[in-house]
mmCIF file of C-alpha atoms and ligand atoms in Angstrom:
data_model
loop_
_atom_site.group_PDB
_atom_site.id
_atom_site.type_symbol
_atom_site.label_atom_id
_atom_site.label_comp_id
_atom_site.label_asym_id
_atom_site.label_seq_id
_atom_site.Cartn_x
_atom_site.Cartn_y
_atom_site.Cartn_z
ATOM 1 C CA UNK W 12 -117.807 61.825 -42.996
ATOM 2 C CA UNK W 13 -118.177 62.411 -39.252
ATOM 3 C CA UNK W 14 -117.975 66.091 -38.341
ATOM 4 C CA UNK W 15 -114.837 67.111 -36.406
ATOM 5 C CA UNK W 16 -116.778 67.796 -33.199
ATOM 6 C CA UNK W 17 -118.434 64.376 -33.082
ATOM 7 C CA UNK W 18 -115.118 62.757 -33.951
ATOM 8 C CA UNK W 19 -113.414 64.583 -31.078
ATOM 9 C CA UNK W 20 -116.174 63.496 -28.680
ATOM 10 C CA UNK W 21 -115.719 59.881 -29.779
ATOM 11 C CA UNK W 22 -111.961 60.094 -29.244
ATOM 12 C CA UNK W 23 -112.468 61.767 -25.857
ATOM 13 C CA UNK W 24 -114.906 59.043 -24.743
ATOM 14 C CA UNK W 25 -112.453 56.319 -25.765
ATOM 15 C CA UNK W 26 -109.618 58.104 -23.955
ATOM 16 C CA UNK W 27 -111.643 58.722 -20.812
ATOM 17 C CA UNK W 28 -112.744 55.133 -20.459
ATOM 18 C CA UNK W 29 -109.275 53.767 -21.297
ATOM 19 C CA UNK W 30 -107.555 56.012 -18.742
ATOM 20 C CA UNK W 31 -110.342 55.888 -16.165
ATOM 21 C CA UNK W 32 -110.449 59.696 -16.114
ATOM 22 C CA UNK W 33 -113.868 61.265 -15.762
ATOM 23 C CA UNK W 34 -112.574 64.567 -16.971
ATOM 24 C CA UNK W 35 -109.299 66.349 -17.636
ATOM 25 C CA UNK W 36 -108.629 69.851 -16.367
ATOM 26 C CA UNK W 37 -105.991 70.902 -18.801
ATOM 27 C CA UNK W 38 -104.012 69.655 -21.760
ATOM 28 C CA UNK W 39 -100.452 70.396 -22.833
ATOM 29 C CA UNK W 40 -99.509 69.867 -26.456
ATOM 30 C CA UNK W 41 -95.819 69.037 -26.437
ATOM 31 C CA UNK W 42 -93.570 70.402 -29.157
ATOM 32 C CA UNK W 43 -90.059 69.198 -29.845
ATOM 33 C CA UNK W 44 -87.857 69.450 -26.762
ATOM 34 C CA UNK W 45 -90.877 69.833 -24.479
ATOM 35 C CA UNK W 46 -91.771 66.159 -24.684
ATOM 36 C CA UNK W 47 -88.504 65.055 -23.098
ATOM 37 C CA UNK W 48 -88.916 67.640 -20.344
ATOM 38 C CA UNK W 49 -92.515 66.788 -19.501
ATOM 39 C CA UNK W 50 -91.474 63.858 -17.298
ATOM 40 C CA UNK W 51 -90.743 66.548 -14.676
ATOM 41 C CA UNK W 52 -94.526 66.777 -14.169
ATOM 42 C CA UNK W 53 -94.527 63.265 -12.724
ATOM 43 C CA UNK W 54 -95.022 59.730 -13.919
ATOM 44 C CA UNK W 55 -98.083 59.312 -16.155
ATOM 45 C CA UNK W 56 -100.796 57.064 -14.731
ATOM 46 C CA UNK W 57 -101.921 56.136 -18.250
ATOM 47 C CA UNK W 58 -100.516 56.173 -21.739
ATOM 48 C CA UNK W 59 -102.201 55.415 -25.056
ATOM 49 C CA UNK W 60 -101.079 55.453 -28.693
ATOM 50 C CA UNK W 61 -103.038 58.068 -30.645
ATOM 51 C CA UNK W 62 -103.499 55.627 -33.515
ATOM 52 C CA UNK W 63 -105.913 53.608 -31.351
ATOM 53 C CA UNK W 64 -108.251 56.631 -31.048
ATOM 54 C CA UNK W 65 -110.751 57.856 -33.668
ATOM 55 C CA UNK W 66 -109.586 60.697 -35.906
ATOM 56 C CA UNK W 67 -105.881 60.642 -35.064
ATOM 57 C CA UNK W 68 -103.296 60.148 -37.794
ATOM 58 C CA UNK W 69 -99.841 58.668 -37.454
ATOM 59 C CA UNK W 70 -97.208 61.404 -37.454
ATOM 60 C CA UNK W 71 -94.487 61.390 -40.079
ATOM 61 C CA UNK W 72 -91.908 63.360 -38.082
ATOM 62 C CA UNK W 73 -89.191 61.428 -36.243
ATOM 63 C CA UNK W 74 -89.278 62.505 -32.603
ATOM 64 C CA UNK W 75 -93.025 63.255 -32.806
ATOM 65 C CA UNK W 76 -94.515 59.834 -32.002
ATOM 66 C CA UNK W 77 -98.221 59.925 -31.248
ATOM 67 C CA UNK W 78 -99.129 59.246 -27.610
ATOM 68 C CA UNK W 79 -101.508 60.714 -25.084
ATOM 69 C CA UNK W 80 -100.225 60.636 -21.511
ATOM 70 C CA UNK W 81 -102.386 61.218 -18.442
ATOM 71 C CA UNK W 82 -100.680 62.657 -15.402
ATOM 72 C CA UNK W 83 -101.884 63.977 -12.066
ATOM 73 C CA UNK W 84 -100.298 67.313 -11.061
ATOM 74 C CA UNK W 85 -101.536 68.409 -7.650
ATOM 75 C CA UNK W 86 -105.308 68.233 -7.897
ATOM 76 C CA UNK W 87 -105.321 68.528 -11.703
ATOM 77 C CA UNK W 88 -105.759 65.807 -14.309
ATOM 78 C CA UNK W 89 -103.425 66.815 -17.108
ATOM 79 C CA UNK W 90 -103.443 65.368 -20.611
ATOM 80 C CA UNK W 91 -100.100 65.474 -22.383
ATOM 81 C CA UNK W 92 -100.330 65.325 -26.154
ATOM 82 C CA UNK W 93 -97.076 63.969 -27.575
ATOM 83 C CA UNK W 94 -97.105 63.876 -31.334
ATOM 84 C CA UNK W 95 -99.120 66.683 -32.839
ATOM 85 C CA UNK W 96 -99.638 66.667 -36.584
ATOM 86 C CA UNK W 97 -98.796 69.536 -38.908
ATOM 87 C CA UNK W 98 -100.097 70.938 -42.181
ATOM 88 C CA UNK W 99 -96.705 70.240 -43.735
ATOM 89 C CA UNK W 100 -97.271 66.502 -43.280
ATOM 90 C CA UNK W 101 -100.219 66.805 -45.658
ATOM 91 C CA UNK W 102 -102.844 66.880 -42.907
ATOM 92 C CA UNK W 103 -105.870 69.169 -42.998
ATOM 93 C CA UNK W 104 -106.503 72.016 -40.584
ATOM 94 C CA UNK W 105 -109.203 69.860 -38.940
ATOM 95 C CA UNK W 106 -106.694 67.016 -38.467
ATOM 96 C CA UNK W 107 -104.244 69.448 -36.888
ATOM 97 C CA UNK W 108 -106.942 70.668 -34.493
ATOM 98 C CA UNK W 109 -108.211 67.186 -33.574
ATOM 99 C CA UNK W 110 -106.001 66.531 -30.506
ATOM 100 C CA UNK W 111 -106.980 69.879 -28.992
ATOM 101 C CA UNK W 112 -110.675 69.323 -29.760
ATOM 102 C CA UNK W 113 -110.383 65.881 -28.179
ATOM 103 C CA UNK W 114 -108.803 67.303 -25.020
ATOM 104 C CA UNK W 115 -111.567 69.888 -24.708
ATOM 105 C CA UNK W 116 -114.242 67.252 -25.334
ATOM 106 C CA UNK W 117 -112.599 65.327 -22.471
ATOM 107 C CA UNK W 118 -113.123 68.301 -20.169
ATOM 108 C CA UNK W 119 -109.987 70.437 -20.533
ATOM 109 C CA UNK W 120 -110.724 74.134 -20.061
ATOM 110 C CA UNK W 121 -107.135 75.300 -20.514
ATOM 111 C CA UNK W 122 -104.884 74.360 -23.420
ATOM 112 C CA UNK W 123 -101.142 74.881 -23.270
ATOM 113 C CA UNK W 124 -99.539 74.882 -26.714
ATOM 114 C CA UNK W 125 -95.776 74.425 -26.662
ATOM 115 C CA UNK W 126 -93.501 74.522 -29.648
ATOM 116 C CA UNK W 127 -89.980 74.972 -30.887
ATOM 117 C CA UNK W 128 -89.578 77.933 -33.192
ATOM 118 C CA UNK W 129 -87.229 80.318 -34.911
ATOM 119 C CA UNK W 130 -86.405 83.566 -33.133
ATOM 120 C CA UNK W 131 -86.253 86.958 -34.799
ATOM 121 C CA UNK W 132 -85.130 89.030 -31.796
ATOM 122 C CA UNK W 133 -81.310 88.872 -31.693
ATOM 123 C CA UNK W 134 -81.407 89.217 -27.886
ATOM 124 C CA UNK W 135 -83.476 86.004 -27.500
ATOM 125 C CA UNK W 136 -81.312 83.234 -28.855
ATOM 126 C CA UNK W 137 -81.630 79.448 -28.869
ATOM 127 C CA UNK W 138 -82.725 78.134 -25.478
ATOM 128 C CA UNK W 139 -84.941 81.127 -24.640
ATOM 129 C CA UNK W 140 -88.590 80.424 -23.786
ATOM 130 C CA UNK W 141 -91.096 83.073 -24.849
ATOM 131 C CA UNK W 142 -94.766 83.361 -23.842
ATOM 132 C CA UNK W 143 -96.951 83.872 -26.922
ATOM 133 C CA UNK W 144 -98.849 87.122 -26.622
ATOM 134 C CA UNK W 145 -100.551 86.976 -30.000
ATOM 135 C CA UNK W 146 -100.119 85.345 -33.377
ATOM 136 C CA UNK W 147 -100.198 86.064 -37.086
ATOM 137 C CA UNK W 148 -101.624 83.143 -39.017
ATOM 138 C CA UNK W 149 -99.895 82.912 -42.402
ATOM 139 C CA UNK W 150 -101.074 79.375 -43.113
ATOM 140 C CA UNK W 151 -103.965 80.675 -45.214
ATOM 141 C CA UNK W 152 -106.287 78.195 -43.573
ATOM 142 C CA UNK W 153 -108.434 77.792 -40.462
ATOM 143 C CA UNK W 154 -109.714 74.811 -38.491
ATOM 144 C CA UNK W 155 -113.133 76.464 -38.803
ATOM 145 C CA UNK W 156 -113.156 76.347 -42.598
ATOM 146 C CA UNK W 157 -115.870 74.136 -44.079
ATOM 147 C CA UNK W 158 -119.330 73.310 -42.795
ATOM 148 C CA UNK W 159 -120.659 75.447 -39.942
ATOM 149 C CA UNK W 160 -120.204 73.917 -36.479
ATOM 150 C CA UNK W 161 -123.247 71.879 -35.395
ATOM 151 C CA UNK W 162 -125.886 73.244 -33.000
ATOM 152 C CA UNK W 163 -124.522 73.729 -29.527
ATOM 153 C CA UNK W 164 -121.112 74.912 -30.716
ATOM 154 C CA UNK W 165 -120.036 78.517 -31.062
ATOM 155 C CA UNK W 166 -120.233 80.469 -34.299
ATOM 156 C CA UNK W 167 -117.349 79.912 -36.686
ATOM 157 C CA UNK W 168 -116.919 83.702 -36.778
ATOM 158 C CA UNK W 169 -115.032 83.555 -33.527
ATOM 159 C CA UNK W 170 -113.504 86.607 -31.830
ATOM 160 C CA UNK W 171 -109.738 86.220 -31.412
ATOM 161 C CA UNK W 172 -109.123 89.433 -29.468
ATOM 162 C CA UNK W 173 -108.029 87.538 -26.346
ATOM 163 C CA UNK W 174 -106.789 84.410 -28.141
ATOM 164 C CA UNK W 175 -103.791 83.920 -25.845
ATOM 165 C CA UNK W 176 -105.466 84.387 -22.502
ATOM 166 C CA UNK W 177 -104.500 87.586 -20.717
ATOM 167 C CA UNK W 178 -105.294 85.891 -17.412
ATOM 168 C CA UNK W 179 -103.055 82.869 -18.031
ATOM 169 C CA UNK W 180 -100.226 85.041 -19.355
ATOM 170 C CA UNK W 181 -100.370 87.222 -16.263
ATOM 171 C CA UNK W 182 -100.336 84.142 -14.014
ATOM 172 C CA UNK W 183 -97.358 82.638 -15.827
ATOM 173 C CA UNK W 184 -95.357 85.874 -15.928
ATOM 174 C CA UNK W 185 -96.138 86.306 -12.231
ATOM 175 C CA UNK W 186 -94.840 82.807 -11.417
ATOM 176 C CA UNK W 187 -91.789 83.046 -13.701
ATOM 177 C CA UNK W 188 -90.828 86.725 -13.976
ATOM 178 C CA UNK W 189 -87.795 86.021 -16.184
ATOM 179 C CA UNK W 190 -90.082 85.113 -19.113
ATOM 180 C CA UNK W 191 -90.982 87.649 -21.788
ATOM 181 C CA UNK W 192 -93.683 87.772 -24.446
ATOM 182 C CA UNK W 193 -93.594 87.609 -28.238
ATOM 183 C CA UNK W 194 -95.745 87.441 -31.356
ATOM 184 C CA UNK W 195 -95.709 84.069 -33.128
ATOM 185 C CA UNK W 196 -95.996 83.997 -36.893
ATOM 186 C CA UNK W 197 -97.341 80.677 -38.158
ATOM 187 C CA UNK W 198 -96.112 79.480 -41.570
ATOM 188 C CA UNK W 199 -97.032 76.224 -43.317
ATOM 189 C CA UNK W 200 -93.430 75.063 -43.836
ATOM 190 C CA UNK W 201 -91.833 72.546 -43.946
ATOM 191 C CA UNK W 202 -89.118 74.693 -45.518
ATOM 192 C CA UNK W 203 -87.723 77.402 -43.300
ATOM 193 C CA UNK W 204 -88.271 81.010 -44.364
ATOM 194 C CA UNK W 205 -86.183 83.069 -46.717
ATOM 195 C CA UNK W 206 -84.485 86.095 -45.188
ATOM 196 C CA UNK W 207 -86.981 88.285 -47.098
ATOM 197 C CA UNK W 208 -89.885 86.425 -45.465
ATOM 198 C CA UNK W 209 -88.310 87.024 -42.060
ATOM 199 C CA UNK W 210 -88.046 90.733 -42.911
ATOM 200 C CA UNK W 211 -91.763 90.607 -43.759
ATOM 201 C CA UNK W 212 -92.610 88.826 -40.495
ATOM 202 C CA UNK W 213 -90.585 91.399 -38.559
ATOM 203 C CA UNK W 214 -92.301 94.293 -40.328
ATOM 204 C CA UNK W 215 -95.652 92.750 -39.439
ATOM 205 C CA UNK W 216 -94.729 92.764 -35.765
ATOM 206 C CA UNK W 217 -93.655 89.141 -35.425
ATOM 207 C CA UNK W 218 -90.870 87.999 -33.128
ATOM 208 C CA UNK W 219 -91.132 84.196 -33.472
ATOM 209 C CA UNK W 220 -91.677 81.966 -36.507
ATOM 210 C CA UNK W 221 -92.982 78.425 -36.540
ATOM 211 C CA UNK W 222 -95.088 75.786 -38.235
ATOM 212 C CA UNK W 223 -97.595 74.815 -35.555
ATOM 213 C CA UNK W 224 -99.757 76.287 -32.785
ATOM 214 C CA UNK W 225 -101.874 78.859 -34.647
ATOM 215 C CA UNK W 226 -104.588 76.467 -35.870
ATOM 216 C CA UNK W 227 -104.762 74.655 -32.543
ATOM 217 C CA UNK W 228 -105.101 77.987 -30.731
ATOM 218 C CA UNK W 229 -108.012 79.042 -32.951
ATOM 219 C CA UNK W 230 -109.796 75.702 -32.512
ATOM 220 C CA UNK W 231 -109.324 75.817 -28.738
ATOM 221 C CA UNK W 232 -110.603 79.376 -28.455
ATOM 222 C CA UNK W 233 -113.604 78.522 -30.600
ATOM 223 C CA UNK W 234 -114.500 75.823 -28.069
ATOM 224 C CA UNK W 235 -114.198 78.296 -25.209
ATOM 225 C CA UNK W 236 -110.911 77.066 -23.736
ATOM 226 C CA UNK W 237 -108.265 79.433 -22.411
ATOM 227 C CA UNK W 238 -105.059 79.208 -24.421
ATOM 228 C CA UNK W 239 -101.460 79.584 -23.284
ATOM 229 C CA UNK W 240 -98.615 79.418 -25.817
ATOM 230 C CA UNK W 241 -94.990 78.710 -24.858
ATOM 231 C CA UNK W 242 -92.267 78.808 -27.509
ATOM 232 C CA UNK W 243 -88.749 77.498 -27.188
ATOM 233 C CA UNK W 244 -86.484 79.454 -29.512
ATOM 234 C CA UNK W 245 -84.403 76.706 -31.124
ATOM 235 C CA UNK W 246 -82.637 78.677 -33.837
ATOM 236 C CA UNK W 247 -82.320 82.220 -35.063
ATOM 237 C CA UNK W 248 -84.686 82.808 -37.975
ATOM 238 C CA UNK W 249 -83.164 82.998 -41.449
ATOM 239 C CA UNK W 250 -80.961 86.020 -42.004
ATOM 240 C CA UNK W 251 -80.835 87.019 -38.316
ATOM 241 C CA UNK W 252 -77.351 85.516 -38.082
ATOM 242 C CA UNK W 253 -75.010 84.232 -40.790
ATOM 243 C CA UNK W 254 -75.657 80.623 -39.809
ATOM 244 C CA UNK W 255 -77.617 78.214 -42.014
ATOM 245 C CA UNK W 256 -80.662 76.490 -40.464
ATOM 246 C CA UNK W 257 -80.560 72.757 -39.887
ATOM 247 C CA UNK W 258 -83.220 70.437 -38.484
ATOM 248 C CA UNK W 259 -80.589 68.492 -36.522
ATOM 249 C CA UNK W 260 -79.420 71.711 -34.791
ATOM 250 C CA UNK W 261 -83.062 72.396 -33.951
ATOM 251 C CA UNK W 262 -83.481 68.933 -32.415
ATOM 252 C CA UNK W 263 -80.224 69.351 -30.489
ATOM 253 C CA UNK W 264 -81.419 72.686 -29.047
ATOM 254 C CA UNK W 265 -84.575 70.909 -27.865
ATOM 255 C CA UNK W 266 -82.622 68.100 -26.216
ATOM 256 C CA UNK W 267 -80.363 70.587 -24.494
ATOM 257 C CA UNK W 268 -83.286 72.613 -23.145
ATOM 258 C CA UNK W 269 -85.414 69.608 -22.129
ATOM 259 C CA UNK W 270 -84.628 69.639 -18.402
ATOM 260 C CA UNK W 271 -85.287 73.368 -18.019
ATOM 261 C CA UNK W 272 -88.499 73.089 -20.058
ATOM 262 C CA UNK W 273 -89.696 70.421 -17.661
ATOM 263 C CA UNK W 274 -88.928 72.630 -14.665
ATOM 264 C CA UNK W 275 -90.785 75.473 -16.335
ATOM 265 C CA UNK W 276 -93.878 73.322 -16.968
ATOM 266 C CA UNK W 277 -93.820 72.213 -13.339
ATOM 267 C CA UNK W 278 -93.833 75.892 -12.274
ATOM 268 C CA UNK W 279 -96.544 76.852 -14.751
ATOM 269 C CA UNK W 280 -99.136 74.098 -14.332
ATOM 270 C CA UNK W 281 -100.085 75.028 -10.739
ATOM 271 C CA UNK W 282 -100.965 78.614 -11.747
ATOM 272 C CA UNK W 283 -103.226 77.664 -14.683
HETATM 273 I I1 8IG A 10 -87.612 74.737 -34.351
HETATM 274 O O1 8IG A 10 -86.908 79.120 -38.220
HETATM 275 C C1 8IG A 10 -88.177 75.916 -35.804
HETATM 276 N N1 8IG A 10 -89.379 75.839 -36.343
HETATM 277 N N2 8IG A 10 -91.188 78.471 -39.750
HETATM 278 N N3 8IG A 10 -89.017 78.796 -38.985
HETATM 279 C C2 8IG A 10 -90.200 78.127 -38.941
HETATM 280 N N4 8IG A 10 -90.413 77.112 -38.106
HETATM 281 C C3 8IG A 10 -89.406 76.781 -37.281
HETATM 282 C C4 8IG A 10 -88.179 77.424 -37.272
HETATM 283 C C5 8IG A 10 -87.977 78.495 -38.172
HETATM 284 N N5 8IG A 10 -87.405 76.856 -36.336
#
């Protein structure tokens, strides 16, 4: 089997020649809700189905179709990843990290990870965007598990002290002072948490809960990219309010927020 780094380089080469882009500056992985908003960044100059690229898997989540969009924002070449894959679809940690590794192999030095998540803080309800300050990885896996990275790549024992770049967070909070920061707790899902698990996450210092982002962040940091995480709170986490959680409510919250998420991305990209 091809190692994940070679596979990402192959995918990046295919993407770069298909889109006519020598190198990308940054990539944005679009979570639910964010995808609809991303058109605010401008019309893509190229679009490709991920299934035509090495190492990508079809997604099994409705509303998460796999496409890579290339868009020019100011002087930056931005790669939009629509259709990430998740552990809960049965994919491996390496599969989950593949789009981010591909973007970095195609030149991206900053990775923006967006997601929809559950919110623990009762003052930050559905529709609130939170900048990820740090994470707690409860997936019990890592994209760096397995064979050591080949020569020329960093050690798998990677330092995560500054995982969510202090510099990028400061730039974003400077550009959009109404944003606040939170700690994202990554679960495997696909079930939502029990109220007791949310109590645990709260005790640990978490303020957001989700099923993505953490593995991609680790893989990106390992490859030397700067990581920014942006979470749309789509529901209160279990037990925070009396309401039951439903996937359709979550999708509706994303649809509702789409326009403002797009505006936010348009404000953020220039300062990255
Ligand atoms: I949207 O409440 C969304 N994604 N783990 N818990 C977890 N993931 C989520 C949630 C949630 N809401």
